[in-house]
PDB file of C-alpha atoms in Angstrom:
ATOM      1  CA  ASP Q   1      22.048 -58.296   6.168  1.00 86.00           C
ATOM      2  CA  ILE Q   2      20.557 -58.944   2.643  1.00 93.00           C
ATOM      3  CA  LEU Q   3      23.304 -57.171   0.295  1.00 95.00           C
ATOM      4  CA  LEU Q   4      23.179 -55.105  -3.048  1.00 97.00           C
ATOM      5  CA  THR Q   5      24.979 -55.505  -6.321  1.00 98.00           C
ATOM      6  CA  GLN Q   6      25.136 -53.498  -9.292  1.00 98.00           C
ATOM      7  CA  SER Q   7      26.436 -54.007 -12.354  1.00 97.00           C
ATOM      8  CA  PRO Q   8      28.072 -52.562 -14.706  1.00 98.00           C
ATOM      9  CA  ALA Q   9      30.339 -50.916 -12.454  1.00 97.00           C
ATOM     10  CA  THR Q  10      30.656 -48.662 -15.279  1.00 98.00           C
ATOM     11  CA  LEU Q  11      28.751 -47.964 -18.850  1.00 98.00           C
ATOM     12  CA  SER Q  12      30.215 -45.736 -21.282  1.00 97.00           C
ATOM     13  CA  LEU Q  13      27.270 -44.629 -23.587  1.00 97.00           C
ATOM     14  CA  SER Q  14      26.389 -41.899 -25.688  1.00 97.00           C
ATOM     15  CA  PRO Q  15      23.244 -39.351 -25.573  1.00 97.00           C
ATOM     16  CA  GLY Q  16      20.605 -40.854 -27.101  1.00 97.00           C
ATOM     17  CA  GLU Q  17      21.590 -44.390 -26.344  1.00 98.00           C
ATOM     18  CA  ARG Q  18      19.331 -46.789 -24.184  1.00 98.00           C
ATOM     19  CA  ALA Q  19      20.845 -47.695 -20.219  1.00 98.00           C
ATOM     20  CA  THR Q  20      20.059 -50.585 -18.580  1.00 98.00           C
ATOM     21  CA  LEU Q  21      21.618 -51.096 -15.277  1.00 98.00           C
ATOM     22  CA  SER Q  22      21.133 -53.936 -12.928  1.00 98.00           C
ATOM     23  CA  CYS Q  23      20.207 -54.344  -9.204  1.00 98.00           C
ATOM     24  CA  ARG Q  24      20.651 -57.633  -7.444  1.00 98.00           C
ATOM     25  CA  ALA Q  25      19.700 -58.362  -3.816  1.00 98.00           C
ATOM     26  CA  SER Q  26      21.233 -61.339  -1.859  1.00 97.00           C
ATOM     27  CA  GLN Q  27      17.644 -62.244  -0.656  1.00 97.00           C
ATOM     28  CA  TYR Q  28      14.052 -61.995  -1.831  1.00 97.00           C
ATOM     29  CA  ILE Q  29      13.499 -58.187  -0.808  1.00 95.00           C
ATOM     30  CA  SER Q  30       9.590 -57.968  -2.678  1.00 94.00           C
ATOM     31  CA  ARG Q  31       9.511 -54.593  -4.391  1.00 95.00           C
ATOM     32  CA  TYR Q  32      11.532 -53.298  -1.382  1.00 95.00           C
ATOM     33  CA  LEU Q  33      13.745 -50.702  -4.115  1.00 97.00           C
ATOM     34  CA  ALA Q  34      14.730 -47.189  -4.687  1.00 98.00           C
ATOM     35  CA  TRP Q  35      16.778 -46.141  -7.232  1.00 98.00           C
ATOM     36  CA  TYR Q  36      19.200 -42.598  -6.958  1.00 98.00           C
ATOM     37  CA  GLN Q  37      20.773 -40.170  -9.240  1.00 98.00           C
ATOM     38  CA  LEU Q  38      23.968 -38.309  -7.749  1.00 97.00           C
ATOM     39  CA  LYS Q  39      25.816 -35.594  -9.521  1.00 95.00           C
ATOM     40  CA  PRO Q  40      28.916 -33.555  -7.570  1.00 90.00           C
ATOM     41  CA  GLY Q  41      27.918 -31.181  -6.075  1.00 88.00           C
ATOM     42  CA  GLN Q  42      23.785 -31.615  -6.027  1.00 92.00           C
ATOM     43  CA  ALA Q  43      21.468 -33.009  -3.573  1.00 92.00           C
ATOM     44  CA  PRO Q  44      20.881 -36.538  -4.666  1.00 95.00           C
ATOM     45  CA  ARG Q  45      17.662 -37.102  -6.427  1.00 98.00           C
ATOM     46  CA  LEU Q  46      14.976 -40.222  -5.799  1.00 98.00           C
ATOM     47  CA  LEU Q  47      14.365 -41.747  -9.525  1.00 98.00           C
ATOM     48  CA  ILE Q  48      12.162 -44.582  -8.585  1.00 98.00           C
ATOM     49  CA  TYR Q  49      10.804 -45.621  -5.198  1.00 97.00           C
ATOM     50  CA  ASP Q  50       8.691 -49.438  -4.615  1.00 96.00           C
ATOM     51  CA  ALA Q  51      10.878 -50.643  -7.566  1.00 97.00           C
ATOM     52  CA  SER Q  52       9.151 -49.075 -10.412  1.00 97.00           C
ATOM     53  CA  ASN Q  53       7.261 -46.065  -9.246  1.00 97.00           C
ATOM     54  CA  ARG Q  54       8.648 -42.804 -10.890  1.00 98.00           C
ATOM     55  CA  ALA Q  55       9.258 -40.179  -8.174  1.00 97.00           C
ATOM     56  CA  THR Q  56       7.852 -36.798  -8.644  1.00 96.00           C
ATOM     57  CA  GLY Q  57       8.936 -34.931 -11.369  1.00 96.00           C
ATOM     58  CA  ILE Q  58      10.969 -37.219 -12.836  1.00 98.00           C
ATOM     59  CA  PRO Q  59      11.124 -37.909 -16.795  1.00 98.00           C
ATOM     60  CA  ALA Q  60       9.477 -40.540 -18.027  1.00 98.00           C
ATOM     61  CA  ARG Q  61      12.913 -41.485 -19.762  1.00 98.00           C
ATOM     62  CA  PHE Q  62      13.169 -43.233 -16.501  1.00 98.00           C
ATOM     63  CA  SER Q  63      11.340 -46.382 -15.537  1.00 98.00           C
ATOM     64  CA  GLY Q  64      12.145 -49.276 -13.297  1.00 98.00           C
ATOM     65  CA  SER Q  65      11.126 -52.782 -12.902  1.00 98.00           C
ATOM     66  CA  GLY Q  66      11.672 -55.912 -11.088  1.00 98.00           C
ATOM     67  CA  LEU Q  67      10.619 -57.903  -7.669  1.00 97.00           C
ATOM     68  CA  GLY Q  68      12.603 -60.409  -5.738  1.00 96.00           C
ATOM     69  CA  THR Q  69      16.120 -60.004  -6.162  1.00 97.00           C
ATOM     70  CA  ASP Q  70      16.389 -58.701  -9.978  1.00 98.00           C
ATOM     71  CA  PHE Q  71      15.495 -55.295 -10.564  1.00 98.00           C
ATOM     72  CA  THR Q  72      16.401 -53.108 -13.426  1.00 98.00           C
ATOM     73  CA  LEU Q  73      16.704 -48.933 -13.995  1.00 98.00           C
ATOM     74  CA  THR Q  74      16.167 -48.061 -17.580  1.00 98.00           C
ATOM     75  CA  ILE Q  75      16.727 -44.601 -19.267  1.00 98.00           C
ATOM     76  CA  SER Q  76      15.417 -45.090 -22.680  1.00 98.00           C
ATOM     77  CA  SER Q  77      17.446 -42.472 -24.539  1.00 98.00           C
ATOM     78  CA  LEU Q  78      19.918 -40.820 -22.033  1.00 98.00           C
ATOM     79  CA  GLU Q  79      20.128 -37.019 -22.389  1.00 98.00           C
ATOM     80  CA  PRO Q  80      23.473 -34.892 -21.301  1.00 97.00           C
ATOM     81  CA  GLU Q  81      22.598 -34.677 -17.726  1.00 97.00           C
ATOM     82  CA  ASP Q  82      21.584 -38.356 -17.242  1.00 98.00           C
ATOM     83  CA  PHE Q  83      25.550 -39.000 -17.126  1.00 97.00           C
ATOM     84  CA  ALA Q  84      25.919 -39.560 -13.516  1.00 97.00           C
ATOM     85  CA  LEU Q  85      26.083 -41.780 -10.286  1.00 97.00           C
ATOM     86  CA  TYR Q  86      23.026 -44.815  -9.518  1.00 98.00           C
ATOM     87  CA  TYR Q  87      22.280 -46.188  -6.630  1.00 98.00           C
ATOM     88  CA  CYS Q  88      20.178 -48.781  -5.754  1.00 98.00           C
ATOM     89  CA  GLN Q  89      18.750 -49.007  -2.000  1.00 98.00           C
ATOM     90  CA  HIS Q  90      17.099 -51.742  -0.532  1.00 96.00           C
ATOM     91  CA  ARG Q  91      14.084 -50.122   1.247  1.00 94.00           C
ATOM     92  CA  SER Q  92      14.077 -51.556   5.057  1.00 91.00           C
ATOM     93  CA  SER Q  93      16.647 -52.145   7.893  1.00 88.00           C
ATOM     94  CA  PRO Q  94      19.701 -51.651   7.461  1.00 90.00           C
ATOM     95  CA  PHE Q  95      18.735 -49.896   4.382  1.00 95.00           C
ATOM     96  CA  ASN Q  96      21.895 -50.886   2.407  1.00 95.00           C
ATOM     97  CA  PHE Q  97      23.119 -49.131  -0.696  1.00 97.00           C
ATOM     98  CA  GLY Q  98      24.468 -50.967  -3.719  1.00 98.00           C
ATOM     99  CA  PRO Q  99      28.350 -49.894  -4.529  1.00 97.00           C
ATOM    100  CA  GLY Q 100      26.683 -47.949  -7.914  1.00 97.00           C
ATOM    101  CA  THR Q 101      26.835 -47.495 -11.425  1.00 98.00           C
ATOM    102  CA  LYS Q 102      28.027 -44.520 -13.307  1.00 98.00           C
ATOM    103  CA  VAL Q 103      26.637 -43.934 -16.457  1.00 98.00           C
ATOM    104  CA  ASP Q 104      29.790 -42.181 -18.495  1.00 96.00           C
ATOM    105  CA  PHE Q 105      30.579 -40.446 -21.690  1.00 92.00           C
ATOM    106  CA  LYS Q 106      31.457 -42.785 -24.497  1.00 91.00           C
TER     107      LYS Q 106
ATOM    108  CA  GLN V   1       7.977 -27.853  -1.429  1.00 92.00           C
ATOM    109  CA  VAL V   2      10.229 -29.274   1.672  1.00 96.00           C
ATOM    110  CA  GLN V   3      14.073 -27.927   1.860  1.00 97.00           C
ATOM    111  CA  LEU V   4      16.728 -29.824   3.855  1.00 98.00           C
ATOM    112  CA  GLN V   5      20.064 -27.790   5.124  1.00 98.00           C
ATOM    113  CA  GLU V   6      22.921 -29.354   7.041  1.00 98.00           C
ATOM    114  CA  SER V   7      25.411 -27.700   8.818  1.00 98.00           C
ATOM    115  CA  GLY V   8      27.469 -27.673  11.228  1.00 97.00           C
ATOM    116  CA  PRO V   9      31.891 -27.939  11.771  1.00 97.00           C
ATOM    117  CA  GLY V  10      33.841 -29.361   8.744  1.00 96.00           C
ATOM    118  CA  LEU V  11      35.967 -30.064  10.517  1.00 98.00           C
ATOM    119  CA  VAL V  12      36.281 -32.397  13.756  1.00 98.00           C
ATOM    120  CA  LYS V  13      38.952 -33.674  15.649  1.00 98.00           C
ATOM    121  CA  THR V  14      39.531 -37.498  15.759  1.00 98.00           C
ATOM    122  CA  SER V  15      38.468 -39.235  19.162  1.00 98.00           C
ATOM    123  CA  GLU V  16      36.004 -36.324  19.603  1.00 98.00           C
ATOM    124  CA  THR V  17      32.047 -35.868  18.489  1.00 98.00           C
ATOM    125  CA  LEU V  18      30.736 -34.966  15.224  1.00 98.00           C
ATOM    126  CA  SER V  19      27.312 -32.992  15.563  1.00 98.00           C
ATOM    127  CA  LEU V  20      25.481 -32.045  12.750  1.00 98.00           C
ATOM    128  CA  THR V  21      22.267 -30.652  12.201  1.00 98.00           C
ATOM    129  CA  CYS V  22      19.070 -30.976   9.223  1.00 98.00           C
ATOM    130  CA  ALA V  23      17.511 -27.445   9.227  1.00 98.00           C
ATOM    131  CA  VAL V  24      13.544 -28.487   7.804  1.00 98.00           C
ATOM    132  CA  SER V  25      11.316 -26.050   5.740  1.00 97.00           C
ATOM    133  CA  GLY V  26       8.395 -25.775   3.416  1.00 97.00           C
ATOM    134  CA  ASP V  27       6.165 -28.652   5.425  1.00 95.00           C
ATOM    135  CA  SER V  28       5.398 -30.135   8.220  1.00 95.00           C
ATOM    136  CA  MET V  29       8.027 -32.968   9.696  1.00 97.00           C
ATOM    137  CA  THR V  30       4.860 -34.787  11.123  1.00 96.00           C
ATOM    138  CA  ASN V  31       4.366 -38.530   9.888  1.00 95.00           C
ATOM    139  CA  PHE V  32       7.926 -38.848   8.051  1.00 96.00           C
ATOM    140  CA  HIS V  33      11.383 -40.258   8.867  1.00 97.00           C
ATOM    141  CA  TRP V  34      14.399 -37.846   9.045  1.00 98.00           C
ATOM    142  CA  ASN V  35      17.559 -40.119   7.550  1.00 98.00           C
ATOM    143  CA  TRP V  36      21.096 -39.622   7.419  1.00 98.00           C
ATOM    144  CA  ILE V  37      23.309 -41.004   4.794  1.00 98.00           C
ATOM    145  CA  ARG V  38      27.293 -40.203   4.054  1.00 98.00           C
ATOM    146  CA  GLN V  39      29.737 -40.832   1.305  1.00 97.00           C
ATOM    147  CA  SER V  40      33.409 -40.900   2.191  1.00 95.00           C
ATOM    148  CA  PRO V  41      35.670 -39.858  -0.413  1.00 92.00           C
ATOM    149  CA  GLY V  42      35.778 -42.020  -3.676  1.00 89.00           C
ATOM    150  CA  LYS V  43      33.188 -44.128  -1.829  1.00 92.00           C
ATOM    151  CA  GLY V  44      29.713 -45.246  -2.318  1.00 93.00           C
ATOM    152  CA  LEU V  45      26.461 -44.213  -0.020  1.00 96.00           C
ATOM    153  CA  GLU V  46      26.548 -45.506   3.356  1.00 97.00           C
ATOM    154  CA  TYR V  47      23.084 -45.380   5.432  1.00 97.00           C
ATOM    155  CA  LEU V  48      23.125 -43.780   9.420  1.00 98.00           C
ATOM    156  CA  GLY V  49      20.043 -44.296  10.551  1.00 97.00           C
ATOM    157  CA  TYR V  50      16.558 -42.643  10.283  1.00 97.00           C
ATOM    158  CA  ILE V  51      14.335 -40.956  13.502  1.00 98.00           C
ATOM    159  CA  TYR V  52      10.563 -40.620  13.570  1.00 97.00           C
ATOM    160  CA  TYR V  53       9.103 -37.187  14.116  1.00 97.00           C
ATOM    161  CA  SER V  54       7.815 -38.823  17.329  1.00 96.00           C
ATOM    162  CA  GLY V  55      11.049 -40.170  18.842  1.00 95.00           C
ATOM    163  CA  PRO V  56      11.679 -43.716  17.568  1.00 96.00           C
ATOM    164  CA  THR V  57      15.180 -44.828  15.885  1.00 97.00           C
ATOM    165  CA  ASN V  58      16.878 -46.999  14.114  1.00 96.00           C
ATOM    166  CA  TYR V  59      20.238 -47.061  13.269  1.00 97.00           C
ATOM    167  CA  ASN V  60      23.052 -48.880  11.163  1.00 96.00           C
ATOM    168  CA  PRO V  61      24.330 -51.801  13.652  1.00 95.00           C
ATOM    169  CA  SER V  62      27.949 -50.833  12.696  1.00 95.00           C
ATOM    170  CA  LEU V  63      27.631 -47.700  14.361  1.00 96.00           C
ATOM    171  CA  GLU V  64      24.831 -48.354  16.725  1.00 95.00           C
ATOM    172  CA  SER V  65      27.170 -47.876  19.369  1.00 96.00           C
ATOM    173  CA  ARG V  66      28.264 -44.464  19.017  1.00 98.00           C
ATOM    174  CA  ILE V  67      25.380 -42.218  17.015  1.00 98.00           C
ATOM    175  CA  THR V  68      22.718 -40.602  18.278  1.00 98.00           C
ATOM    176  CA  ILE V  69      19.985 -39.032  15.852  1.00 98.00           C
ATOM    177  CA  SER V  70      17.722 -36.347  17.768  1.00 98.00           C
ATOM    178  CA  VAL V  71      14.167 -34.558  16.547  1.00 98.00           C
ATOM    179  CA  ASP V  72      13.087 -31.388  17.458  1.00 97.00           C
ATOM    180  CA  THR V  73       9.638 -30.419  15.551  1.00 97.00           C
ATOM    181  CA  SER V  74       9.246 -27.104  17.431  1.00 97.00           C
ATOM    182  CA  LYS V  75      12.360 -25.832  15.477  1.00 97.00           C
ATOM    183  CA  ASN V  76      11.651 -27.977  12.199  1.00 98.00           C
ATOM    184  CA  GLN V  77      15.658 -29.712  12.537  1.00 98.00           C
ATOM    185  CA  PHE V  78      16.883 -33.091  13.626  1.00 98.00           C
ATOM    186  CA  SER V  79      20.305 -34.104  14.270  1.00 98.00           C
ATOM    187  CA  LEU V  80      23.013 -36.251  13.813  1.00 98.00           C
ATOM    188  CA  LYS V  81      25.541 -36.965  16.406  1.00 98.00           C
ATOM    189  CA  LEU V  82      28.716 -39.320  15.959  1.00 98.00           C
ATOM    190  CA  TYR V  83      31.046 -39.873  18.551  1.00 98.00           C
ATOM    191  CA  SER V  84      34.510 -41.329  18.882  1.00 98.00           C
ATOM    192  CA  VAL V  85      35.243 -40.198  14.838  1.00 98.00           C
ATOM    193  CA  THR V  86      38.068 -41.600  13.057  1.00 98.00           C
ATOM    194  CA  THR V  87      39.558 -40.100   9.716  1.00 97.00           C
ATOM    195  CA  ALA V  88      37.266 -43.052   8.018  1.00 97.00           C
ATOM    196  CA  ASP V  89      34.574 -40.816   9.513  1.00 98.00           C
ATOM    197  CA  THR V  90      35.649 -37.826   6.608  1.00 98.00           C
ATOM    198  CA  ALA V  91      32.483 -37.636   4.648  1.00 98.00           C
ATOM    199  CA  VAL V  92      30.133 -35.938   2.541  1.00 97.00           C
ATOM    200  CA  TYR V  93      27.254 -35.986   5.249  1.00 98.00           C
ATOM    201  CA  TYR V  94      23.518 -35.739   4.019  1.00 98.00           C
ATOM    202  CA  CYS V  95      20.153 -35.629   5.534  1.00 98.00           C
ATOM    203  CA  ALA V  96      17.430 -36.826   3.633  1.00 98.00           C
ATOM    204  CA  ARG V  97      13.345 -37.256   4.683  1.00 98.00           C
ATOM    205  CA  SER V  98      10.793 -40.888   3.830  1.00 96.00           C
ATOM    206  CA  LYS V  99       7.685 -41.737   4.249  1.00 93.00           C
ATOM    207  CA  ARG V 100       6.633 -45.116   5.514  1.00 87.00           C
ATOM    208  CA  TYR V 101       3.642 -47.062   6.281  1.00 82.00           C
ATOM    209  CA  SER V 102       2.218 -50.426   6.429  1.00 82.00           C
ATOM    210  CA  GLY V 103       2.444 -51.297   2.765  1.00 78.00           C
ATOM    211  CA  TYR V 104       3.951 -48.086   1.473  1.00 84.00           C
ATOM    212  CA  ASP V 105       7.733 -46.599   1.112  1.00 88.00           C
ATOM    213  CA  SER V 106       8.318 -42.589  -0.473  1.00 92.00           C
ATOM    214  CA  GLY V 107      12.259 -43.830  -1.100  1.00 96.00           C
ATOM    215  CA  LEU V 108      14.526 -40.641   0.485  1.00 97.00           C
ATOM    216  CA  ASP V 109      12.089 -37.993  -1.511  1.00 97.00           C
ATOM    217  CA  ALA V 110      14.488 -35.738  -0.605  1.00 97.00           C
ATOM    218  CA  TRP V 111      18.151 -34.246   0.082  1.00 98.00           C
ATOM    219  CA  GLY V 112      19.980 -32.024   1.218  1.00 97.00           C
ATOM    220  CA  GLN V 113      22.551 -30.412  -0.203  1.00 96.00           C
ATOM    221  CA  GLY V 114      25.370 -32.498   1.845  1.00 97.00           C
ATOM    222  CA  THR V 115      27.830 -30.993   3.976  1.00 97.00           C
ATOM    223  CA  LEU V 116      31.792 -32.341   4.179  1.00 97.00           C
ATOM    224  CA  VAL V 117      32.835 -33.143   7.281  1.00 98.00           C
ATOM    225  CA  ILE V 118      36.858 -33.646   7.898  1.00 98.00           C
ATOM    226  CA  VAL V 119      38.209 -35.693  10.589  1.00 98.00           C
ATOM    227  CA  SER V 120      42.129 -35.192  11.179  1.00 96.00           C
ATOM    228  CA  SER V 121      43.947 -35.035  14.268  1.00 92.00           C
TER     229      SER V 121
END
C-alpha cells in the first residue's frame, strides 16, 4: 500500500500568516491527491482535487501543488475560519488518508 | 446542490452488525461513486470503501472480510454493513460522493455531517 505522511503534525500560526502543509507519498502517485478540511461538528470539505484544482466554492487563498510524491497545500493568508484539521488523501485504491495536520492559533 | 445524510443506530453491541444508511438528495446517484469513511475518537480518517451507482464495489483490504456496501438508486440511498464489530469500530461514520473516470477524479466532493456509532458490550 502507498502510505501518506503529513508534516508538520501541528502548525501554530496567527491570522494573516501563510500556512504551508506538506503531504508525502511513499511511492509515485502522479497527481492523484486530494486535500480536505475538517472542523468539529461539521461535514468535511473538499479543498483541492487532482493535486492542484480548487474545488467549487473554495476561496482563492487555498492552493495545492505537487506531482509524484511531494505535495503542498498553501493557505496564503489565514482567516479565523481556517483554523482546523487538514488531511490529504491518495485518490486511488485503497484511498488512504494521511494522518492530518492541525492548524491552530499561535 | 447534493446533500447527504447518514442515519442508523448510535449504539451497537460487540459482535453484532453495524448498519448505516446514507440518504442522497438534490442530485441523481447516476455516474457517481458512493463512499464510506470513518474517524475513530482521537484518530484520523479511515477510508472504508465505495460502491458505484450500478453496483461494483471496492473495499479497504483491512475490512474486506466483514464489510458490505449496497446501493438502492430507486430510493436514492446507499448503505454500510460492518459485521462482527468490536469497540475498535467506535467512530464517527461519514458518507461521501465522488466521480471518477479515465483521467479524472473529483475527490470526495460532498459529505454528510457524520454519525457517531458507539460499540459497547
